[in-house]
Amino acid sequence: MSIRVIIGTVLVAFTMMILAFVMVNEPARMADFEAGYKGRSIEAGAALFQSSCTGCHGVQGQGIDGIAPALNAADLFDGVRLKEIGWSGTLKDYIRSAIAGGRPRASAVFANYPQRMPAWSQEFGGPMRPDQVENIVDFIMNWETTALAAAAAAPAAPVDAVGTDLNVELPQGDAANGELLFTGQVSGKYPCSVCHSLQAGQTLVGPSLAGIATTAATRKDGLSAEQYLHESIVLPNTYIVEGFANPSIMPANFGAQMTKQELADIIAYLMTLK
Amino acid sequence: MAIFKLHVPILDDIKAKGLKPALLAKVDDAVTRFTAGLSIGDLRGVLRGDPAPRPNPRLKPHADGFWFHMRPTYYHNLVTPLYPEFRLGWLSLYFMVFETITGIFLMVFYTPSPLVAFENMLNILSRVPLGLFMRDLHRFGAEAMVAIVALHMLRTFLTGNYKKPRQFTWFTGVVLLLVTLILSFSGYLLPWDQLSLWAVTIGASMVEATPTPWPLNLLGDRFFGDPSFVGTWVNNIARGGPIFNADGLLRWYLLHILALPLIGFVFIGVHYYKVVIHGHSLPPEAEKVGEDTAKRVPMDQRTYFMPDIITRELFYVALVTFISVFAVTLGNFHAPLEPHADPLVTPLHTTAPWYFLWIQGMLKLGDKVFWGLIAPGIIFGVLFVLGYIEVGPSRRYADRRVGLSVCMVALIALSVTTFMGTPWYAVSSSADQEVVAVLVPQTHPGPLRETPYEEFVAGEYTVKPDDQADPQAPTEGLKSLLTLYKHELELASDRLKNAEGIMIVEDWQENLKKITLRINWTNDDGTAGTFSQDVYLHQDSNYGD
Amino acid sequence: MSSAAPQAPTTTPMTRREFLYYVWGASMALFMAEFSGALVWFALPRFKEGEFGGKLPVDVSAIPGVDTGPKDFPEGRFWLVNLGPKSVSDERQPADYPPQQGVLAIYKVCVHLGCLYKWVPTNDRFECPCHGSKFLANGVRVDGPARRNLDAFVMRALDANGNELAKTKAGDPAKDDSAGAPFVLPAGTVQIEVDTGKRIQGAVNTKPGGGK
C-alpha cells in the first residue's frame, strides 16, 4: 500500500514537472505556430491566386497592360497608389476591399484599366469565403520586399512612343514580328490575342479580327485599311463596332506604350488577315 | 450593570480547558463534520492502516455523507486486484470527467459558427497559452475514452456480467457506449476543418437513408411530393439543411455540450447505482454456477473502501493523468488541424475517425440502407437485449464456449470491416492521381510538405521507373522524395505505361516555393496522357514539426 | 457534538505510511495550485493589435497640432491632445498639478461613474454630461463630482525602424508628477503606439476648483 502512495507522489511530481516545462516553452511555441499558419495562408493564397487572379493580373502579379494593374509593384507598397486613389486606411484593408468588393467600371483614376474587377467575396455575391480572401491578401502582401527591391530596375517608357497623332509617319512593318507582338510572345507586351480572337464570329472581349484586312477598309469612309487600323489602336474610342461597349473598354494608352516600329509591325501583321 | 451579555462559546471552552486543547477540539469538530463522521484521530487511523475500531467510524461517511454515499463500504477481496475488472469502469468515469473539464476550458474560446469556428481554433492554438495543451488533452481523452469504454464492455461480456440480475446494468452500459460514440463524433465536427466537415458528413449521410415504410411513402408522395420524406426530414433535422451549414454546426455543438452530457451523466448515475446495488460480481471461477454472492461478502473477505480502495483509485487517477499529460507533450500526440472546411471540395481519401471505420467498411459492401442502418441497428439491438436473451446460468468460461466464439468472430469481423473502412480498400481514383496523392495527400501534410524547406533546390527533376540508377538530386530530402516518386510509378506501371514523373521546383515569391508534379504516360490506345498538380510551400509552414 | 463512543487518540506518533499519505496529499495540493495558475494564464483574454485592450498604432501625421484641441480616436477610446504653451499658461490650471507640454492619450471614460465626456470648444475644456465633471485639455479636473484627474494610456513613440524613442512613465501621479505625464515627440518619430491595456490612473483631485 505504501508503494502505491510513493509511486502516486512521484507521478504527481512528474506531471507537475511536465506541465511546468510546457508552460515555460509556451510563448515560443505560440509564436512559431502563428508564423506557421501565416506561411500556410500564403500557400493557400498562392494557389487561389493561380486559379482566379492570374488571368487578369498576370502569372507573377506583374499585371497585364490594359487589363489589370500590377500587384507585384513598388507603387502598391510604397504608398503611391494608395495616395492616387485617396485610400485612407491600411494597405491590407485596401487589398482586402478590392478583392472582396471588386472594382466598378472605369473612372478617371482607372482610365488605363477600363474593365470591371468582379467582387470575389461571398459577402458581395462572389465565390470565395472570407478566409480565402484573407489568404490572397497575405499572398499579395508577401510581394512587398521583392517589389520594393526591384523598383530601381523598372524599365522606363519607350523613348520612341508613337503617340496619338494619326499623321505620324510609320516605318516599314514586319508582319512576322507583328504576329509575335499580337500573341503576347514579346516579353508579355500587349497581348492583343487576349481580347481579340482570330476565329470568325468568336468574341473574347473585343470584336474578332478574322479577315480584318478586308473589313478595315469598309469601316470608315475615306480611311484606308492601314489608316483605320492605326486609328483604332491608338484612339480606340473614335469608332465602336456595333454591338460592343461604348465608350470602348479597349485601353486608350497604347499610343504611349508602343514604339512606331511596333505599331507598324502589328498593322503589317493584321493586314495579312484577309 | 450589563445591558446584554456577549456569549462567545469558544471563550468559555478556552477558559475551561486552556487555549491549545480548546482550539484542537474545535478543529477536530470541524474535521468530523467535514468528513461526515471521522474525527482527526479516526482519519489518522485510516491513513496509518490501523485495523478498524468497533464500532467502525469509517462506515459513517458512507452512510451520512453525500460523496461517499453511493460508494460501497467494502469490496470483496477477489475483486480488489486488477483482474477481473482492470478498473476499466473507473477509468471510463475518469475520462468522462476529464473530458468535461478540458471541454469547458475549450468552450471559453470557441463559438459554433462556420464563420469563426476555424479562426477560433487558430486562436486557441496560437494566442491562448496552453491552448494546444488543452485541445490535445481533450482529443486524447476522447479517443482513450472510446477505447476504454469498448474494452470495459468486452471485459463485462467475457466475465458474463450481463447475466441476471445485471441485465439492466448492461443495458444502461450500451446506452453509455452509444453516448460516448456520438459525443466523440459530434466533437469531431466542431473545428470546422476539411476533416471535420467531410468525416461527419459521411457519417450523418447514413440517416438520410432512413427508409420511409408503406404507407408513409404514399402519404409523403401525396402531401410533400417526396416519397422518402422520413429520410429527408431526419437528415434536415440532423444537419440543419440538406448539407451541413451554420444551423447544423450549432445543433451538433448543443448535442455535444448539453444534450449528450446530460443524458450521459443521468445514465452514469443509474449504471453505477445498479453496479453497487448488485455488487461487483466475483470472478466466474470463484462462485458456484448460477450463484451470485457479490452482495454477501464474508467478514474475512472484505477490503474496506478507506483506505485501500480509495488509495488504489487515487493512484490510478495519478497514473492516467500522468500518461495523458505525457502523451500530449513528450509523447507528441497532437490533434491535427487541416485546412478550412470547404463544402465544395471533398478531399481524396477522406475517412471516418478510427472508431467508425467499421461502418465505413460495411458501407462499401452494398446498399446503404441495409449496411448503414439495418445492420448496425441489428447489432446494437442485440447488444441492448443481450442480458435478457442470453440466459445461460453459468458465467464460467468453459460453459460459454458458444458465446465466447461468437465474441471472437465479432471481434474478427470488426477488425476486417475496420480495415475495409480505410482508403486502402476499394477507394481509388486514376493511377496518376493516386501516385501524386502519395506525395501530396489531400487529408494530411504528407512526405512532400513535411520535407524541410531548405531541401528544395530550384530545378527540374525527372524520374523514370525503368531507370536502374537511383534518382539524383542536390539534397537528401529531394532524393528521398524522388525515390518515393519513382517507387510509386513502378507500382503503377501496369496502369501507367512508359511513365515519366517530373518535379519542378521554382522560387516563386519571398520564402515561397512552387513545386509542380507532372506525370506523362502512354495510354493503351497510343495517345499521350498527362496530369499535373501544383503545390506551394512556405518556409515557415512547419508541416514536419 | 461529541459522540458517546471513545475516539481514537490524536496524540499518537506518526507512522511512515501516514507521513507518505500527507506527502502525497501535499503534492496533489501543489499540483492543484500549479494547475490553477496555468488556468488563470489560459483564461486571461488577449487583445489583437488595433482592438481595444491591445495596442493601437497612430501615424505621426494623425496627431493633432500643438494646442489645436483634442482629437478623437473612437476605436481606441482615447483623446489625443498635443499640449503647448497655451495650455501651460491656462489660468484655470490648479496650482497642485504642474502643467506639462507634449502629447498625451487620455481615456475617454469619465473617472467619476463611467460616462463618455465631451470636448466643448466654446469653453475650451472637457465636460461630462452625466454629473457635470469638468476637466482641462490636459486632463486635470477643475470642477464637478469626479475625485481624480482623467486617466491616461501608456504611449510609446517609435521611429521608422520600430525602435522606441520615448515612453509615458508609469506610476502614481499623486506621488510622482512625471508619472502619466505628456512628452514632446522626439525628432524622428514616425508612429506612436497607444497601449490601451495599460492605463495610468489620474492623480487624486478633490478640492473645489481642482487640487489635492
PDB file of C-alpha atoms in Angstrom, chain A residues 4-199:
ATOM      1  CA  ARG A   4       1.218   2.969  -4.222  1.00  0.00           C
ATOM      2  CA  VAL A   5       1.449   6.128  -2.166  1.00  0.00           C
ATOM      3  CA  ILE A   6       5.089   6.629  -3.094  1.00  0.00           C
ATOM      4  CA  ILE A   7       4.588   5.974  -6.782  1.00  0.00           C
ATOM      5  CA  GLY A   8       1.484   8.155  -6.693  1.00  0.00           C
ATOM      6  CA  THR A   9       3.517  11.030  -5.292  1.00  0.00           C
ATOM      7  CA  VAL A  10       6.220  10.509  -7.894  1.00  0.00           C
ATOM      8  CA  LEU A  11       3.631  10.526 -10.697  1.00  0.00           C
ATOM      9  CA  VAL A  12       2.107  13.773  -9.448  1.00  0.00           C
ATOM     10  CA  ALA A  13       5.582  15.307  -9.231  1.00  0.00           C
ATOM     11  CA  PHE A  14       6.413  14.238 -12.799  1.00  0.00           C
ATOM     12  CA  THR A  15       3.111  15.584 -14.061  1.00  0.00           C
ATOM     13  CA  MET A  16       3.891  18.913 -12.405  1.00  0.00           C
ATOM     14  CA  MET A  17       7.332  18.988 -14.000  1.00  0.00           C
ATOM     15  CA  ILE A  18       5.975  18.288 -17.471  1.00  0.00           C
ATOM     16  CA  LEU A  19       3.331  20.986 -17.045  1.00  0.00           C
ATOM     17  CA  ALA A  20       5.953  23.494 -15.905  1.00  0.00           C
ATOM     18  CA  PHE A  21       8.151  22.593 -18.890  1.00  0.00           C
ATOM     19  CA  VAL A  22       5.232  23.137 -21.261  1.00  0.00           C
ATOM     20  CA  MET A  23       4.364  26.489 -19.663  1.00  0.00           C
ATOM     21  CA  VAL A  24       7.914  27.736 -19.998  1.00  0.00           C
ATOM     22  CA  ASN A  25       8.048  26.863 -23.707  1.00  0.00           C
ATOM     23  CA  GLU A  26       4.562  28.151 -24.497  1.00  0.00           C
ATOM     24  CA  PRO A  27       5.361  31.691 -25.723  1.00  0.00           C
ATOM     25  CA  ALA A  28       7.940  30.387 -28.209  1.00  0.00           C
ATOM     26  CA  ARG A  29       5.624  27.647 -29.414  1.00  0.00           C
ATOM     27  CA  MET A  30       2.760  30.103 -29.905  1.00  0.00           C
ATOM     28  CA  ALA A  31       4.924  32.474 -31.937  1.00  0.00           C
ATOM     29  CA  ASP A  32       6.125  29.526 -34.032  1.00  0.00           C
ATOM     30  CA  PHE A  33       2.596  28.349 -34.672  1.00  0.00           C
ATOM     31  CA  GLU A  34       1.428  31.813 -35.659  1.00  0.00           C
ATOM     32  CA  ALA A  35       4.285  32.150 -38.152  1.00  0.00           C
ATOM     33  CA  GLY A  36       3.499  28.672 -39.411  1.00  0.00           C
ATOM     34  CA  TYR A  37      -0.107  29.488 -40.106  1.00  0.00           C
ATOM     35  CA  LYS A  38       0.828  32.728 -41.797  1.00  0.00           C
ATOM     36  CA  GLY A  39       3.011  30.609 -44.081  1.00  0.00           C
ATOM     37  CA  ARG A  40       0.155  28.219 -44.810  1.00  0.00           C
ATOM     38  CA  SER A  41      -2.144  31.153 -45.503  1.00  0.00           C
ATOM     39  CA  ILE A  42       0.332  32.407 -48.105  1.00  0.00           C
ATOM     40  CA  GLU A  43       0.461  28.943 -49.663  1.00  0.00           C
ATOM     41  CA  ALA A  44      -3.327  28.786 -49.904  1.00  0.00           C
ATOM     42  CA  GLY A  45      -3.333  32.335 -51.268  1.00  0.00           C
ATOM     43  CA  ALA A  46      -0.796  31.361 -53.933  1.00  0.00           C
ATOM     44  CA  ALA A  47      -2.999  28.509 -55.116  1.00  0.00           C
ATOM     45  CA  LEU A  48      -6.108  30.709 -55.167  1.00  0.00           C
ATOM     46  CA  PHE A  49      -4.213  33.470 -56.998  1.00  0.00           C
ATOM     47  CA  GLN A  50      -3.102  30.963 -59.582  1.00  0.00           C
ATOM     48  CA  SER A  51      -6.631  29.773 -60.239  1.00  0.00           C
ATOM     49  CA  SER A  52      -8.522  33.057 -60.015  1.00  0.00           C
ATOM     50  CA  CYS A  53      -6.297  36.087 -60.476  1.00  0.00           C
ATOM     51  CA  THR A  54      -3.546  35.333 -62.991  1.00  0.00           C
ATOM     52  CA  GLY A  55      -5.888  35.720 -65.959  1.00  0.00           C
ATOM     53  CA  CYS A  56      -6.016  39.463 -65.425  1.00  0.00           C
ATOM     54  CA  HIS A  57      -3.130  40.246 -63.107  1.00  0.00           C
ATOM     55  CA  GLY A  58      -0.509  38.076 -64.718  1.00  0.00           C
ATOM     56  CA  VAL A  59       1.152  34.863 -63.589  1.00  0.00           C
ATOM     57  CA  GLN A  60       3.633  36.678 -61.347  1.00  0.00           C
ATOM     58  CA  GLY A  61       1.334  39.549 -60.460  1.00  0.00           C
ATOM     59  CA  GLN A  62       3.095  41.727 -62.986  1.00  0.00           C
ATOM     60  CA  GLY A  63      -0.197  42.970 -64.380  1.00  0.00           C
ATOM     61  CA  ILE A  64      -1.422  42.948 -67.953  1.00  0.00           C
ATOM     62  CA  ASP A  65      -1.468  46.317 -69.737  1.00  0.00           C
ATOM     63  CA  GLY A  66      -4.979  47.493 -70.251  1.00  0.00           C
ATOM     64  CA  ILE A  67      -6.467  44.633 -68.287  1.00  0.00           C
ATOM     65  CA  ALA A  68      -5.366  44.815 -64.670  1.00  0.00           C
ATOM     66  CA  PRO A  69      -2.654  46.674 -62.746  1.00  0.00           C
ATOM     67  CA  ALA A  70       0.496  45.060 -61.420  1.00  0.00           C
ATOM     68  CA  LEU A  71       0.329  43.809 -57.846  1.00  0.00           C
ATOM     69  CA  ASN A  72       3.956  42.811 -57.665  1.00  0.00           C
ATOM     70  CA  ALA A  73       4.820  46.514 -57.962  1.00  0.00           C
ATOM     71  CA  ALA A  74       6.643  49.027 -55.799  1.00  0.00           C
ATOM     72  CA  ASP A  75       3.954  51.685 -56.091  1.00  0.00           C
ATOM     73  CA  LEU A  76       1.487  49.412 -54.334  1.00  0.00           C
ATOM     74  CA  PHE A  77       3.724  49.030 -51.307  1.00  0.00           C
ATOM     75  CA  ASP A  78       5.317  52.462 -51.013  1.00  0.00           C
ATOM     76  CA  GLY A  79       2.043  54.317 -50.655  1.00  0.00           C
ATOM     77  CA  VAL A  80       1.965  55.987 -54.072  1.00  0.00           C
ATOM     78  CA  ARG A  81      -1.009  54.037 -55.395  1.00  0.00           C
ATOM     79  CA  LEU A  82      -2.963  54.455 -52.179  1.00  0.00           C
ATOM     80  CA  LYS A  83      -2.427  58.218 -52.361  1.00  0.00           C
ATOM     81  CA  GLU A  84      -3.517  58.357 -56.001  1.00  0.00           C
ATOM     82  CA  ILE A  85      -6.705  56.572 -55.157  1.00  0.00           C
ATOM     83  CA  GLY A  86      -7.253  58.528 -51.985  1.00  0.00           C
ATOM     84  CA  TRP A  87      -7.378  55.474 -49.684  1.00  0.00           C
ATOM     85  CA  SER A  88      -7.088  56.498 -46.039  1.00  0.00           C
ATOM     86  CA  GLY A  89      -6.848  53.100 -44.410  1.00  0.00           C
ATOM     87  CA  THR A  90      -4.134  50.473 -44.347  1.00  0.00           C
ATOM     88  CA  LEU A  91      -2.732  48.739 -47.427  1.00  0.00           C
ATOM     89  CA  LYS A  92      -4.074  45.387 -46.252  1.00  0.00           C
ATOM     90  CA  ASP A  93      -7.545  46.854 -45.918  1.00  0.00           C
ATOM     91  CA  TYR A  94      -7.255  48.273 -49.435  1.00  0.00           C
ATOM     92  CA  ILE A  95      -6.271  44.951 -50.962  1.00  0.00           C
ATOM     93  CA  ARG A  96      -8.936  43.129 -48.972  1.00  0.00           C
ATOM     94  CA  SER A  97     -11.668  45.536 -50.059  1.00  0.00           C
ATOM     95  CA  ALA A  98     -10.601  45.365 -53.718  1.00  0.00           C
ATOM     96  CA  ILE A  99     -10.715  41.574 -53.704  1.00  0.00           C
ATOM     97  CA  ALA A 100     -13.900  41.296 -51.663  1.00  0.00           C
ATOM     98  CA  GLY A 101     -15.974  44.009 -53.334  1.00  0.00           C
ATOM     99  CA  GLY A 102     -14.344  44.289 -56.726  1.00  0.00           C
ATOM    100  CA  ARG A 103     -13.878  47.464 -58.735  1.00  0.00           C
ATOM    101  CA  PRO A 104     -16.505  49.380 -60.696  1.00  0.00           C
ATOM    102  CA  ARG A 105     -16.182  50.462 -64.294  1.00  0.00           C
ATOM    103  CA  ALA A 106     -13.552  52.873 -65.499  1.00  0.00           C
ATOM    104  CA  SER A 107     -13.161  56.116 -63.605  1.00  0.00           C
ATOM    105  CA  ALA A 108     -10.701  58.915 -64.174  1.00  0.00           C
ATOM    106  CA  VAL A 109      -8.176  57.112 -61.989  1.00  0.00           C
ATOM    107  CA  PHE A 110      -8.570  53.807 -63.783  1.00  0.00           C
ATOM    108  CA  ALA A 111      -8.565  55.081 -67.381  1.00  0.00           C
ATOM    109  CA  ASN A 112      -5.869  52.565 -68.236  1.00  0.00           C
ATOM    110  CA  TYR A 113      -7.901  49.662 -66.885  1.00  0.00           C
ATOM    111  CA  PRO A 114     -11.383  50.033 -68.267  1.00  0.00           C
ATOM    112  CA  GLN A 115     -12.537  46.555 -67.324  1.00  0.00           C
ATOM    113  CA  ARG A 116     -14.500  45.835 -64.168  1.00  0.00           C
ATOM    114  CA  MET A 117     -12.916  43.740 -61.410  1.00  0.00           C
ATOM    115  CA  PRO A 118     -15.532  41.287 -60.151  1.00  0.00           C
ATOM    116  CA  ALA A 119     -16.455  41.011 -56.478  1.00  0.00           C
ATOM    117  CA  TRP A 120     -14.887  37.851 -55.049  1.00  0.00           C
ATOM    118  CA  SER A 121     -16.236  37.604 -51.514  1.00  0.00           C
ATOM    119  CA  GLN A 122     -19.382  35.612 -50.816  1.00  0.00           C
ATOM    120  CA  GLU A 123     -20.486  38.656 -48.845  1.00  0.00           C
ATOM    121  CA  PHE A 124     -20.897  40.509 -52.128  1.00  0.00           C
ATOM    122  CA  GLY A 125     -22.067  37.652 -54.270  1.00  0.00           C
ATOM    123  CA  GLY A 126     -18.690  36.232 -55.203  1.00  0.00           C
ATOM    124  CA  PRO A 127     -17.434  32.664 -54.808  1.00  0.00           C
ATOM    125  CA  MET A 128     -14.860  32.998 -52.025  1.00  0.00           C
ATOM    126  CA  ARG A 129     -15.126  32.616 -48.278  1.00  0.00           C
ATOM    127  CA  PRO A 130     -13.693  35.378 -46.060  1.00  0.00           C
ATOM    128  CA  ASP A 131     -10.727  33.220 -45.057  1.00  0.00           C
ATOM    129  CA  GLN A 132      -9.901  32.616 -48.726  1.00  0.00           C
ATOM    130  CA  VAL A 133      -9.915  36.368 -49.392  1.00  0.00           C
ATOM    131  CA  GLU A 134      -7.583  36.738 -46.416  1.00  0.00           C
ATOM    132  CA  ASN A 135      -5.251  34.072 -47.855  1.00  0.00           C
ATOM    133  CA  ILE A 136      -4.950  36.021 -51.103  1.00  0.00           C
ATOM    134  CA  VAL A 137      -4.300  39.236 -49.178  1.00  0.00           C
ATOM    135  CA  ASP A 138      -1.443  37.520 -47.324  1.00  0.00           C
ATOM    136  CA  PHE A 139      -0.033  36.214 -50.613  1.00  0.00           C
ATOM    137  CA  ILE A 140      -0.079  39.635 -52.257  1.00  0.00           C
ATOM    138  CA  MET A 141       1.422  41.298 -49.164  1.00  0.00           C
ATOM    139  CA  ASN A 142       4.280  38.804 -49.431  1.00  0.00           C
ATOM    140  CA  TRP A 143       5.455  40.602 -52.583  1.00  0.00           C
ATOM    141  CA  GLU A 144       6.377  43.653 -50.563  1.00  0.00           C
ATOM    142  CA  THR A 145      10.106  43.053 -50.135  1.00  0.00           C
ATOM    143  CA  THR A 146      10.827  41.887 -53.652  1.00  0.00           C
ATOM    144  CA  ALA A 147       8.619  44.535 -55.287  1.00  0.00           C
ATOM    145  CA  LEU A 148      10.280  47.364 -53.404  1.00  0.00           C
ATOM    146  CA  ALA A 149      13.718  45.906 -54.108  1.00  0.00           C
ATOM    147  CA  ALA A 150      13.011  45.603 -57.826  1.00  0.00           C
ATOM    148  CA  ALA A 151      11.755  49.187 -58.050  1.00  0.00           C
ATOM    149  CA  ALA A 152      15.126  50.508 -59.119  1.00  0.00           C
ATOM    150  CA  ALA A 153      15.311  48.162 -62.089  1.00  0.00           C
ATOM    151  CA  ALA A 154      11.923  49.169 -63.571  1.00  0.00           C
ATOM    152  CA  PRO A 155      12.185  49.918 -67.321  1.00  0.00           C
ATOM    153  CA  ALA A 156      11.293  53.446 -68.500  1.00  0.00           C
ATOM    154  CA  ALA A 157       8.589  54.129 -71.121  1.00  0.00           C
ATOM    155  CA  PRO A 158       9.907  53.768 -74.708  1.00  0.00           C
ATOM    156  CA  VAL A 159      11.529  56.983 -75.877  1.00  0.00           C
ATOM    157  CA  ASP A 160      10.194  56.421 -79.372  1.00  0.00           C
ATOM    158  CA  ALA A 161       6.484  56.223 -78.429  1.00  0.00           C
ATOM    159  CA  VAL A 162       4.189  56.579 -81.426  1.00  0.00           C
ATOM    160  CA  GLY A 163       1.676  58.828 -79.632  1.00  0.00           C
ATOM    161  CA  THR A 164      -1.853  59.512 -80.811  1.00  0.00           C
ATOM    162  CA  ASP A 165      -1.094  61.798 -83.751  1.00  0.00           C
ATOM    163  CA  LEU A 166      -2.518  59.950 -86.741  1.00  0.00           C
ATOM    164  CA  ASN A 167      -0.317  61.868 -89.144  1.00  0.00           C
ATOM    165  CA  VAL A 168       2.927  60.497 -87.769  1.00  0.00           C
ATOM    166  CA  GLU A 169       4.916  58.584 -90.325  1.00  0.00           C
ATOM    167  CA  LEU A 170       5.364  54.877 -89.611  1.00  0.00           C
ATOM    168  CA  PRO A 171       8.345  52.813 -90.743  1.00  0.00           C
ATOM    169  CA  GLN A 172       8.087  49.615 -92.807  1.00  0.00           C
ATOM    170  CA  GLY A 173       6.298  46.969 -90.759  1.00  0.00           C
ATOM    171  CA  ASP A 174       7.443  43.387 -90.211  1.00  0.00           C
ATOM    172  CA  ALA A 175       4.389  41.097 -90.166  1.00  0.00           C
ATOM    173  CA  ALA A 176       6.263  38.243 -88.517  1.00  0.00           C
ATOM    174  CA  ASN A 177       7.241  40.400 -85.542  1.00  0.00           C
ATOM    175  CA  GLY A 178       3.736  41.801 -85.598  1.00  0.00           C
ATOM    176  CA  GLU A 179       2.382  38.313 -85.071  1.00  0.00           C
ATOM    177  CA  LEU A 180       4.669  37.811 -82.063  1.00  0.00           C
ATOM    178  CA  LEU A 181       3.517  41.106 -80.601  1.00  0.00           C
ATOM    179  CA  PHE A 182      -0.139  40.267 -81.256  1.00  0.00           C
ATOM    180  CA  THR A 183       0.053  36.928 -79.429  1.00  0.00           C
ATOM    181  CA  GLY A 184       1.991  38.391 -76.497  1.00  0.00           C
ATOM    182  CA  GLN A 185       5.174  36.477 -77.133  1.00  0.00           C
ATOM    183  CA  VAL A 186       7.330  39.572 -76.784  1.00  0.00           C
ATOM    184  CA  SER A 187       8.022  39.711 -73.041  1.00  0.00           C
ATOM    185  CA  GLY A 188       4.315  39.932 -72.153  1.00  0.00           C
ATOM    186  CA  LYS A 189       3.744  43.128 -74.084  1.00  0.00           C
ATOM    187  CA  TYR A 190       0.250  43.971 -75.213  1.00  0.00           C
ATOM    188  CA  PRO A 191      -1.187  40.533 -75.999  1.00  0.00           C
ATOM    189  CA  CYS A 192      -3.981  41.609 -78.279  1.00  0.00           C
ATOM    190  CA  SER A 193      -4.996  37.969 -78.565  1.00  0.00           C
ATOM    191  CA  VAL A 194      -6.368  38.068 -75.003  1.00  0.00           C
ATOM    192  CA  CYS A 195      -9.270  40.221 -76.192  1.00  0.00           C
ATOM    193  CA  HIS A 196      -9.354  39.744 -79.966  1.00  0.00           C
ATOM    194  CA  SER A 197      -9.923  36.251 -81.326  1.00  0.00           C
ATOM    195  CA  LEU A 198      -8.706  35.292 -84.806  1.00  0.00           C
ATOM    196  CA  GLN A 199     -11.618  32.944 -85.299  1.00  0.00           C
TER     197      GLN A 199
END
